[in-house]
């Protein structure tokens, strides 16, 4: 059994990104120490520095900002000194270590560093969030699908086991391997899934919620809420089409869109900001802090998630955890995550969503109960499942030794 667990988090802790994957990395890293005694382990986050995976424990309490980290500044300013610092902090690998690739760190450098760890006998597990850039390349910037495919092939070459964040993702990975190689060489006991947590860290007692946020939620009826990055597959245009029908009859019905501005979204952002209802019954916030996001969840009337495709759909779980009525697009992953707790609408026609909204409007939003009580999975529970399944598969890998199943050669180079 591994005695030390290292969590790769380069994109999260070096770039200070705040997207969905980065939220998962932070929450798992924060939860891991609470399970040290239970699993008999030590843990630490690691980041890629000068070709090495280095201990990043000193970075996890740094405030999220665009300010470069001190080591990053040294790398740019004085390369040789920075390389010495990176070497000093490089992890001295042991054969009993487990390296979990939890982040989405692109580039060939990350896999060279992983290869060095494997040469020391380290067991490597890779978390796959989804295969959306491969299966739906039209939703991404031109070069991203190729970068993602290269990352995935690196994962398939170097990983001893994979963990998806949903059964849907596991099925997609298995299908991809089958199509790419003509046979599913990786058996199911080398690929598993774990669920994500949905509890927020406790908000600071005196956390400030900006006036604009407070006013939109507290003045008048409680808004419908959408939380996600603004990008094509999140389907904001569909949502606006539905609400424009609603506003014809009920102009005071409110919609709040929360999420950072992503890619290929200029037209939809312009449509929101130039909409006649913007600032009245329509609002968009693109830079909310955690405390403000929690305020939105606590004070929303209902939650809508019209996404076309997801790897998990974490905002659905978060909204259910706050006791909100959730309207979600009728997709396989949303059915897996939301189960009987959500109401589902079809994506081929906004009328399906309009019908659900009008039904809710005839009720009192805040009094519209979920079909069954929903129990929120904590990030500690998510981390516990991640560790338990990782240890199980790591044990299988070590028992198999050199005779264990390996990935087929055709996947070792990106197509």
Short mmCIF file of N, CA and C in Angstrom, two decimals, residues 215-349:
data_model
loop_
_atom_site.label_atom_id
_atom_site.label_comp_id
_atom_site.label_asym_id
_atom_site.label_seq_id
_atom_site.Cartn_x
_atom_site.Cartn_y
_atom_site.Cartn_z
N UNK A 215 -28.45 43.22 -4.33
CA UNK A 215 -29.69 43.86 -4.78
C UNK A 215 -30.46 42.98 -5.76
N UNK A 216 -29.75 42.32 -6.68
CA UNK A 216 -30.46 41.53 -7.69
C UNK A 216 -31.18 40.34 -7.07
N UNK A 217 -30.62 39.81 -6.00
CA UNK A 217 -31.22 38.63 -5.36
C UNK A 217 -32.24 39.00 -4.29
N UNK A 218 -32.11 40.18 -3.71
CA UNK A 218 -32.98 40.52 -2.58
C UNK A 218 -34.13 41.45 -2.97
N UNK A 219 -34.00 42.16 -4.08
CA UNK A 219 -35.07 43.07 -4.50
C UNK A 219 -35.98 42.36 -5.50
N UNK A 220 -37.22 42.11 -5.11
CA UNK A 220 -38.15 41.46 -6.02
C UNK A 220 -38.09 39.95 -5.93
N UNK A 221 -38.65 39.26 -6.93
CA UNK A 221 -38.70 37.79 -6.89
C UNK A 221 -37.31 37.17 -6.95
N UNK A 222 -37.19 35.99 -6.36
CA UNK A 222 -35.91 35.27 -6.39
C UNK A 222 -35.59 34.85 -7.82
N UNK A 223 -34.35 35.06 -8.27
CA UNK A 223 -34.01 34.75 -9.66
C UNK A 223 -33.79 33.26 -9.91
N UNK A 224 -33.94 32.88 -11.16
CA UNK A 224 -33.39 31.62 -11.63
C UNK A 224 -31.89 31.82 -11.79
N UNK A 225 -31.13 30.78 -11.52
CA UNK A 225 -29.67 30.90 -11.49
C UNK A 225 -29.03 29.89 -12.43
N UNK A 226 -28.00 30.34 -13.15
CA UNK A 226 -27.12 29.45 -13.92
C UNK A 226 -25.69 29.76 -13.51
N UNK A 227 -24.92 28.73 -13.17
CA UNK A 227 -23.51 28.88 -12.80
C UNK A 227 -22.66 28.01 -13.70
N UNK A 228 -21.84 28.63 -14.53
CA UNK A 228 -20.91 27.90 -15.39
C UNK A 228 -20.11 28.90 -16.22
N UNK A 229 -18.98 28.44 -16.75
CA UNK A 229 -18.20 29.26 -17.67
C UNK A 229 -19.04 29.58 -18.90
N UNK A 230 -18.87 30.78 -19.42
CA UNK A 230 -19.61 31.16 -20.62
C UNK A 230 -18.81 30.66 -21.83
N UNK A 231 -19.30 29.61 -22.44
CA UNK A 231 -18.67 28.98 -23.61
C UNK A 231 -19.76 28.24 -24.38
N UNK A 232 -19.50 27.86 -25.63
CA UNK A 232 -20.59 27.37 -26.49
C UNK A 232 -21.37 26.18 -25.94
N UNK A 233 -20.70 25.18 -25.37
CA UNK A 233 -21.44 23.97 -24.98
C UNK A 233 -22.33 24.18 -23.76
N UNK A 234 -22.14 25.29 -23.05
CA UNK A 234 -23.00 25.57 -21.90
C UNK A 234 -24.38 26.07 -22.31
N UNK A 235 -24.50 26.49 -23.60
CA UNK A 235 -25.82 26.67 -24.20
C UNK A 235 -26.59 27.88 -23.66
N UNK A 236 -25.87 28.98 -23.44
CA UNK A 236 -26.53 30.18 -22.94
C UNK A 236 -27.57 30.72 -23.94
N UNK A 237 -27.31 30.55 -25.23
CA UNK A 237 -28.25 31.06 -26.24
C UNK A 237 -29.61 30.38 -26.11
N UNK A 238 -29.59 29.08 -25.88
CA UNK A 238 -30.84 28.34 -25.67
C UNK A 238 -31.60 28.92 -24.47
N UNK A 239 -30.87 29.19 -23.39
CA UNK A 239 -31.49 29.72 -22.18
C UNK A 239 -32.11 31.09 -22.45
N UNK A 240 -31.40 31.94 -23.18
CA UNK A 240 -31.93 33.26 -23.50
C UNK A 240 -33.15 33.16 -24.40
N UNK A 241 -33.12 32.22 -25.35
CA UNK A 241 -34.29 32.02 -26.22
C UNK A 241 -35.52 31.67 -25.38
N UNK A 242 -35.32 30.80 -24.39
CA UNK A 242 -36.44 30.40 -23.53
C UNK A 242 -36.95 31.58 -22.71
N UNK A 243 -36.03 32.35 -22.14
CA UNK A 243 -36.46 33.44 -21.26
C UNK A 243 -37.07 34.59 -22.05
N UNK A 244 -36.69 34.77 -23.29
CA UNK A 244 -37.34 35.81 -24.08
C UNK A 244 -38.82 35.50 -24.28
N UNK A 245 -39.16 34.22 -24.35
CA UNK A 245 -40.57 33.84 -24.40
C UNK A 245 -41.24 34.09 -23.05
N UNK A 246 -40.52 33.78 -21.98
CA UNK A 246 -41.06 33.99 -20.63
C UNK A 246 -41.31 35.47 -20.39
N UNK A 247 -40.35 36.31 -20.78
CA UNK A 247 -40.45 37.75 -20.50
C UNK A 247 -41.60 38.42 -21.24
N UNK A 248 -42.07 37.84 -22.32
CA UNK A 248 -43.20 38.42 -23.03
C UNK A 248 -44.44 38.45 -22.14
N UNK A 249 -44.58 37.41 -21.32
CA UNK A 249 -45.75 37.32 -20.43
C UNK A 249 -45.43 37.71 -18.99
N UNK A 250 -44.17 37.47 -18.59
CA UNK A 250 -43.77 37.71 -17.19
C UNK A 250 -42.46 38.47 -17.17
N UNK A 251 -42.48 39.77 -17.45
CA UNK A 251 -41.24 40.54 -17.56
C UNK A 251 -40.46 40.65 -16.26
N UNK A 252 -41.08 40.33 -15.13
CA UNK A 252 -40.38 40.43 -13.84
C UNK A 252 -39.70 39.14 -13.43
N UNK A 253 -39.86 38.08 -14.21
CA UNK A 253 -39.15 36.83 -13.93
C UNK A 253 -37.66 37.06 -14.16
N UNK A 254 -36.85 36.76 -13.15
CA UNK A 254 -35.44 37.15 -13.21
C UNK A 254 -34.52 35.96 -13.50
N UNK A 255 -33.45 36.26 -14.22
CA UNK A 255 -32.43 35.27 -14.56
C UNK A 255 -31.06 35.84 -14.24
N UNK A 256 -30.27 35.09 -13.46
CA UNK A 256 -28.90 35.51 -13.13
C UNK A 256 -27.92 34.49 -13.70
N UNK A 257 -26.99 34.97 -14.50
CA UNK A 257 -25.95 34.14 -15.11
C UNK A 257 -24.63 34.43 -14.40
N UNK A 258 -24.02 33.39 -13.84
CA UNK A 258 -22.76 33.54 -13.10
C UNK A 258 -21.70 32.65 -13.74
N UNK A 259 -20.54 33.22 -14.02
CA UNK A 259 -19.45 32.42 -14.56
C UNK A 259 -18.46 33.29 -15.31
N UNK A 260 -17.22 32.83 -15.34
CA UNK A 260 -16.20 33.59 -16.04
C UNK A 260 -16.43 33.51 -17.55
N UNK A 261 -15.95 34.52 -18.26
CA UNK A 261 -16.07 34.54 -19.72
C UNK A 261 -15.01 33.61 -20.31
N UNK A 262 -15.45 32.67 -21.12
CA UNK A 262 -14.55 31.68 -21.69
C UNK A 262 -14.17 32.00 -23.12
N UNK A 263 -14.47 31.11 -24.04
CA UNK A 263 -14.02 31.23 -25.42
C UNK A 263 -15.22 31.11 -26.36
N UNK A 264 -15.04 31.67 -27.56
CA UNK A 264 -16.06 31.62 -28.59
C UNK A 264 -17.43 32.04 -28.05
N UNK A 265 -17.41 33.09 -27.26
CA UNK A 265 -18.67 33.50 -26.62
C UNK A 265 -18.94 34.99 -26.79
N UNK A 266 -18.22 35.66 -27.69
CA UNK A 266 -18.39 37.11 -27.85
C UNK A 266 -19.84 37.47 -28.19
N UNK A 267 -20.45 36.69 -29.07
CA UNK A 267 -21.80 37.04 -29.51
C UNK A 267 -22.81 36.87 -28.38
N UNK A 268 -22.67 35.80 -27.59
CA UNK A 268 -23.65 35.59 -26.52
C UNK A 268 -23.43 36.59 -25.38
N UNK A 269 -22.17 36.95 -25.10
CA UNK A 269 -21.91 37.97 -24.08
C UNK A 269 -22.49 39.30 -24.52
N UNK A 270 -22.31 39.64 -25.79
CA UNK A 270 -22.88 40.89 -26.31
C UNK A 270 -24.41 40.85 -26.25
N UNK A 271 -24.97 39.70 -26.56
CA UNK A 271 -26.43 39.56 -26.51
C UNK A 271 -26.95 39.79 -25.10
N UNK A 272 -26.23 39.29 -24.11
CA UNK A 272 -26.64 39.49 -22.72
C UNK A 272 -26.54 40.96 -22.34
N UNK A 273 -25.39 41.56 -22.59
CA UNK A 273 -25.14 42.93 -22.14
C UNK A 273 -25.98 43.96 -22.89
N UNK A 274 -26.38 43.64 -24.10
CA UNK A 274 -27.18 44.58 -24.89
C UNK A 274 -28.68 44.27 -24.84
N UNK A 275 -29.03 43.28 -24.04
CA UNK A 275 -30.43 42.87 -23.98
C UNK A 275 -31.27 43.93 -23.27
N UNK A 276 -32.48 44.19 -23.75
CA UNK A 276 -33.34 45.18 -23.09
C UNK A 276 -33.61 44.87 -21.61
N UNK A 277 -33.52 43.60 -21.22
CA UNK A 277 -33.77 43.23 -19.83
C UNK A 277 -32.51 43.28 -18.97
N UNK A 278 -31.36 43.53 -19.57
CA UNK A 278 -30.12 43.51 -18.79
C UNK A 278 -30.13 44.63 -17.74
N UNK A 279 -29.82 44.25 -16.51
CA UNK A 279 -29.88 45.20 -15.41
C UNK A 279 -31.25 45.29 -14.78
N UNK A 280 -32.24 44.65 -15.39
CA UNK A 280 -33.59 44.63 -14.85
C UNK A 280 -33.93 43.21 -14.39
N UNK A 281 -34.35 42.39 -15.36
CA UNK A 281 -34.65 40.99 -15.04
C UNK A 281 -33.55 40.04 -15.48
N UNK A 282 -32.50 40.57 -16.04
CA UNK A 282 -31.36 39.76 -16.49
C UNK A 282 -30.07 40.37 -15.95
N UNK A 283 -29.24 39.53 -15.34
CA UNK A 283 -27.96 40.00 -14.81
C UNK A 283 -26.90 38.95 -15.07
N UNK A 284 -25.65 39.42 -15.23
CA UNK A 284 -24.52 38.52 -15.42
C UNK A 284 -23.38 38.98 -14.52
N UNK A 285 -22.81 38.05 -13.75
CA UNK A 285 -21.64 38.31 -12.91
C UNK A 285 -20.53 37.36 -13.33
N UNK A 286 -19.37 37.92 -13.67
CA UNK A 286 -18.29 37.09 -14.23
C UNK A 286 -17.09 36.93 -13.30
N UNK A 287 -17.14 37.51 -12.12
CA UNK A 287 -15.96 37.45 -11.25
C UNK A 287 -16.34 37.34 -9.77
N UNK A 288 -17.28 36.48 -9.45
CA UNK A 288 -17.73 36.36 -8.07
C UNK A 288 -16.73 35.59 -7.22
N UNK A 289 -16.60 36.02 -5.98
CA UNK A 289 -15.82 35.27 -5.00
C UNK A 289 -16.66 34.12 -4.46
N UNK A 290 -16.01 33.19 -3.75
CA UNK A 290 -16.73 32.02 -3.22
C UNK A 290 -17.91 32.43 -2.35
N UNK A 291 -17.70 33.43 -1.48
CA UNK A 291 -18.78 33.85 -0.58
C UNK A 291 -19.96 34.42 -1.37
N UNK A 292 -19.68 35.13 -2.46
CA UNK A 292 -20.76 35.68 -3.27
C UNK A 292 -21.49 34.59 -4.04
N UNK A 293 -20.73 33.59 -4.51
CA UNK A 293 -21.37 32.47 -5.20
C UNK A 293 -22.30 31.72 -4.25
N UNK A 294 -21.84 31.51 -3.03
CA UNK A 294 -22.69 30.85 -2.04
C UNK A 294 -23.95 31.67 -1.76
N UNK A 295 -23.80 32.99 -1.72
CA UNK A 295 -24.94 33.88 -1.53
C UNK A 295 -25.96 33.68 -2.65
N UNK A 296 -25.47 33.55 -3.88
CA UNK A 296 -26.37 33.33 -5.02
C UNK A 296 -27.13 32.02 -4.88
N UNK A 297 -26.42 30.96 -4.52
CA UNK A 297 -27.09 29.67 -4.34
C UNK A 297 -28.14 29.74 -3.23
N UNK A 298 -27.79 30.42 -2.13
CA UNK A 298 -28.71 30.47 -0.99
C UNK A 298 -29.98 31.26 -1.30
N UNK A 299 -29.88 32.22 -2.21
CA UNK A 299 -30.99 33.14 -2.42
C UNK A 299 -31.67 33.00 -3.78
N UNK A 300 -31.25 32.03 -4.58
CA UNK A 300 -31.91 31.79 -5.86
C UNK A 300 -33.26 31.12 -5.65
N UNK A 301 -34.13 31.28 -6.63
CA UNK A 301 -35.42 30.61 -6.58
C UNK A 301 -35.36 29.21 -7.15
N UNK A 302 -34.56 29.02 -8.19
CA UNK A 302 -34.38 27.71 -8.81
C UNK A 302 -33.10 27.78 -9.64
N UNK A 303 -32.63 26.61 -10.06
CA UNK A 303 -31.37 26.52 -10.81
C UNK A 303 -31.66 25.88 -12.16
N UNK A 304 -31.05 26.45 -13.21
CA UNK A 304 -31.22 25.92 -14.57
C UNK A 304 -29.85 25.57 -15.14
N UNK A 305 -29.74 24.40 -15.75
CA UNK A 305 -28.47 23.98 -16.33
C UNK A 305 -28.73 23.40 -17.72
N UNK A 306 -28.57 24.23 -18.78
CA UNK A 306 -28.92 23.79 -20.14
C UNK A 306 -27.75 23.22 -20.94
N UNK A 307 -26.68 22.82 -20.28
CA UNK A 307 -25.47 22.39 -20.97
C UNK A 307 -25.74 21.23 -21.94
N UNK A 308 -25.02 21.23 -23.05
CA UNK A 308 -25.17 20.19 -24.06
C UNK A 308 -24.44 18.92 -23.65
N UNK A 309 -23.27 19.06 -23.03
CA UNK A 309 -22.50 17.89 -22.63
C UNK A 309 -21.59 18.26 -21.47
N UNK A 310 -21.42 17.34 -20.52
CA UNK A 310 -20.59 17.55 -19.34
C UNK A 310 -19.83 16.28 -19.01
N UNK A 311 -18.78 16.44 -18.20
CA UNK A 311 -18.12 15.28 -17.64
C UNK A 311 -18.75 14.87 -16.32
N UNK A 312 -19.35 15.85 -15.64
CA UNK A 312 -20.01 15.58 -14.36
C UNK A 312 -21.22 16.49 -14.17
N UNK A 313 -21.03 17.79 -14.27
CA UNK A 313 -22.12 18.72 -13.99
C UNK A 313 -22.16 19.12 -12.54
N UNK A 314 -21.00 19.54 -12.01
CA UNK A 314 -20.89 19.85 -10.58
C UNK A 314 -21.89 20.91 -10.11
N UNK A 315 -22.19 21.96 -10.90
CA UNK A 315 -23.17 22.94 -10.42
C UNK A 315 -24.54 22.35 -10.11
N UNK A 316 -24.91 21.28 -10.80
CA UNK A 316 -26.19 20.62 -10.48
C UNK A 316 -26.17 20.10 -9.05
N UNK A 317 -25.08 19.44 -8.69
CA UNK A 317 -24.95 18.87 -7.36
C UNK A 317 -24.89 19.97 -6.31
N UNK A 318 -24.16 21.04 -6.61
CA UNK A 318 -24.08 22.16 -5.67
C UNK A 318 -25.47 22.76 -5.44
N UNK A 319 -26.22 22.97 -6.52
CA UNK A 319 -27.55 23.56 -6.40
C UNK A 319 -28.49 22.65 -5.61
N UNK A 320 -28.44 21.35 -5.88
CA UNK A 320 -29.25 20.41 -5.11
C UNK A 320 -28.89 20.45 -3.63
N UNK A 321 -27.59 20.62 -3.37
CA UNK A 321 -27.14 20.70 -1.98
C UNK A 321 -27.69 21.91 -1.25
N UNK A 322 -27.99 22.96 -1.99
CA UNK A 322 -28.59 24.14 -1.38
C UNK A 322 -30.12 24.06 -1.35
N UNK A 323 -30.66 22.92 -1.74
CA UNK A 323 -32.10 22.72 -1.67
C UNK A 323 -32.88 23.35 -2.80
N UNK A 324 -32.20 23.71 -3.89
CA UNK A 324 -32.88 24.36 -5.00
C UNK A 324 -33.59 23.35 -5.90
N UNK A 325 -34.70 23.79 -6.47
CA UNK A 325 -35.30 23.05 -7.58
C UNK A 325 -34.36 23.18 -8.77
N UNK A 326 -34.02 22.07 -9.40
CA UNK A 326 -33.05 22.08 -10.50
C UNK A 326 -33.73 21.61 -11.79
N UNK A 327 -33.62 22.46 -12.81
CA UNK A 327 -34.06 22.11 -14.16
C UNK A 327 -32.81 21.88 -14.99
N UNK A 328 -32.65 20.68 -15.54
CA UNK A 328 -31.43 20.33 -16.26
C UNK A 328 -31.77 19.74 -17.62
N UNK A 329 -30.88 19.96 -18.57
CA UNK A 329 -31.06 19.38 -19.89
C UNK A 329 -31.02 17.86 -19.79
N UNK A 330 -31.79 17.22 -20.63
CA UNK A 330 -31.96 15.76 -20.57
C UNK A 330 -30.80 15.07 -21.29
N UNK A 331 -29.68 14.92 -20.57
CA UNK A 331 -28.51 14.26 -21.12
C UNK A 331 -28.13 13.08 -20.23
N UNK A 332 -27.31 12.20 -20.76
CA UNK A 332 -26.94 11.00 -20.01
C UNK A 332 -26.24 11.34 -18.71
N UNK A 333 -25.29 12.28 -18.75
CA UNK A 333 -24.54 12.61 -17.54
C UNK A 333 -25.42 13.31 -16.52
N UNK A 334 -26.33 14.16 -16.96
CA UNK A 334 -27.21 14.84 -16.00
C UNK A 334 -28.16 13.85 -15.33
N UNK A 335 -28.60 12.85 -16.07
CA UNK A 335 -29.43 11.80 -15.47
C UNK A 335 -28.63 10.99 -14.45
N UNK A 336 -27.35 10.77 -14.75
CA UNK A 336 -26.51 10.03 -13.81
C UNK A 336 -26.30 10.81 -12.52
N UNK A 337 -26.03 12.10 -12.65
CA UNK A 337 -25.71 12.93 -11.49
C UNK A 337 -26.97 13.39 -10.75
N UNK A 338 -27.96 13.85 -11.50
CA UNK A 338 -29.16 14.42 -10.87
C UNK A 338 -30.22 13.40 -10.50
N UNK A 339 -30.20 12.27 -11.19
CA UNK A 339 -31.16 11.19 -10.94
C UNK A 339 -32.59 11.74 -10.84
N UNK A 340 -33.33 11.28 -9.83
CA UNK A 340 -34.73 11.70 -9.71
C UNK A 340 -34.87 13.06 -9.03
N UNK A 341 -33.76 13.68 -8.69
CA UNK A 341 -33.83 14.95 -7.95
C UNK A 341 -34.02 16.16 -8.86
N UNK A 342 -33.84 15.98 -10.16
CA UNK A 342 -33.97 17.09 -11.11
C UNK A 342 -35.22 16.93 -11.97
N UNK A 343 -35.62 18.04 -12.58
CA UNK A 343 -36.62 18.00 -13.65
C UNK A 343 -35.87 18.27 -14.95
N UNK A 344 -36.22 17.52 -16.00
CA UNK A 344 -35.41 17.55 -17.22
C UNK A 344 -36.18 18.13 -18.39
N UNK A 345 -35.45 18.86 -19.24
CA UNK A 345 -36.04 19.44 -20.45
C UNK A 345 -35.20 19.03 -21.66
N UNK A 346 -35.83 19.06 -22.82
CA UNK A 346 -35.17 18.64 -24.06
C UNK A 346 -34.45 19.83 -24.70
N UNK A 347 -33.37 19.53 -25.40
CA UNK A 347 -32.54 20.59 -25.99
C UNK A 347 -32.92 20.94 -27.43
N UNK A 348 -33.81 20.16 -28.03
CA UNK A 348 -34.12 20.44 -29.44
C UNK A 348 -35.09 21.61 -29.60
N UNK A 349 -35.73 22.04 -28.51
CA UNK A 349 -36.69 23.13 -28.60
C UNK A 349 -36.82 23.80 -27.23
#
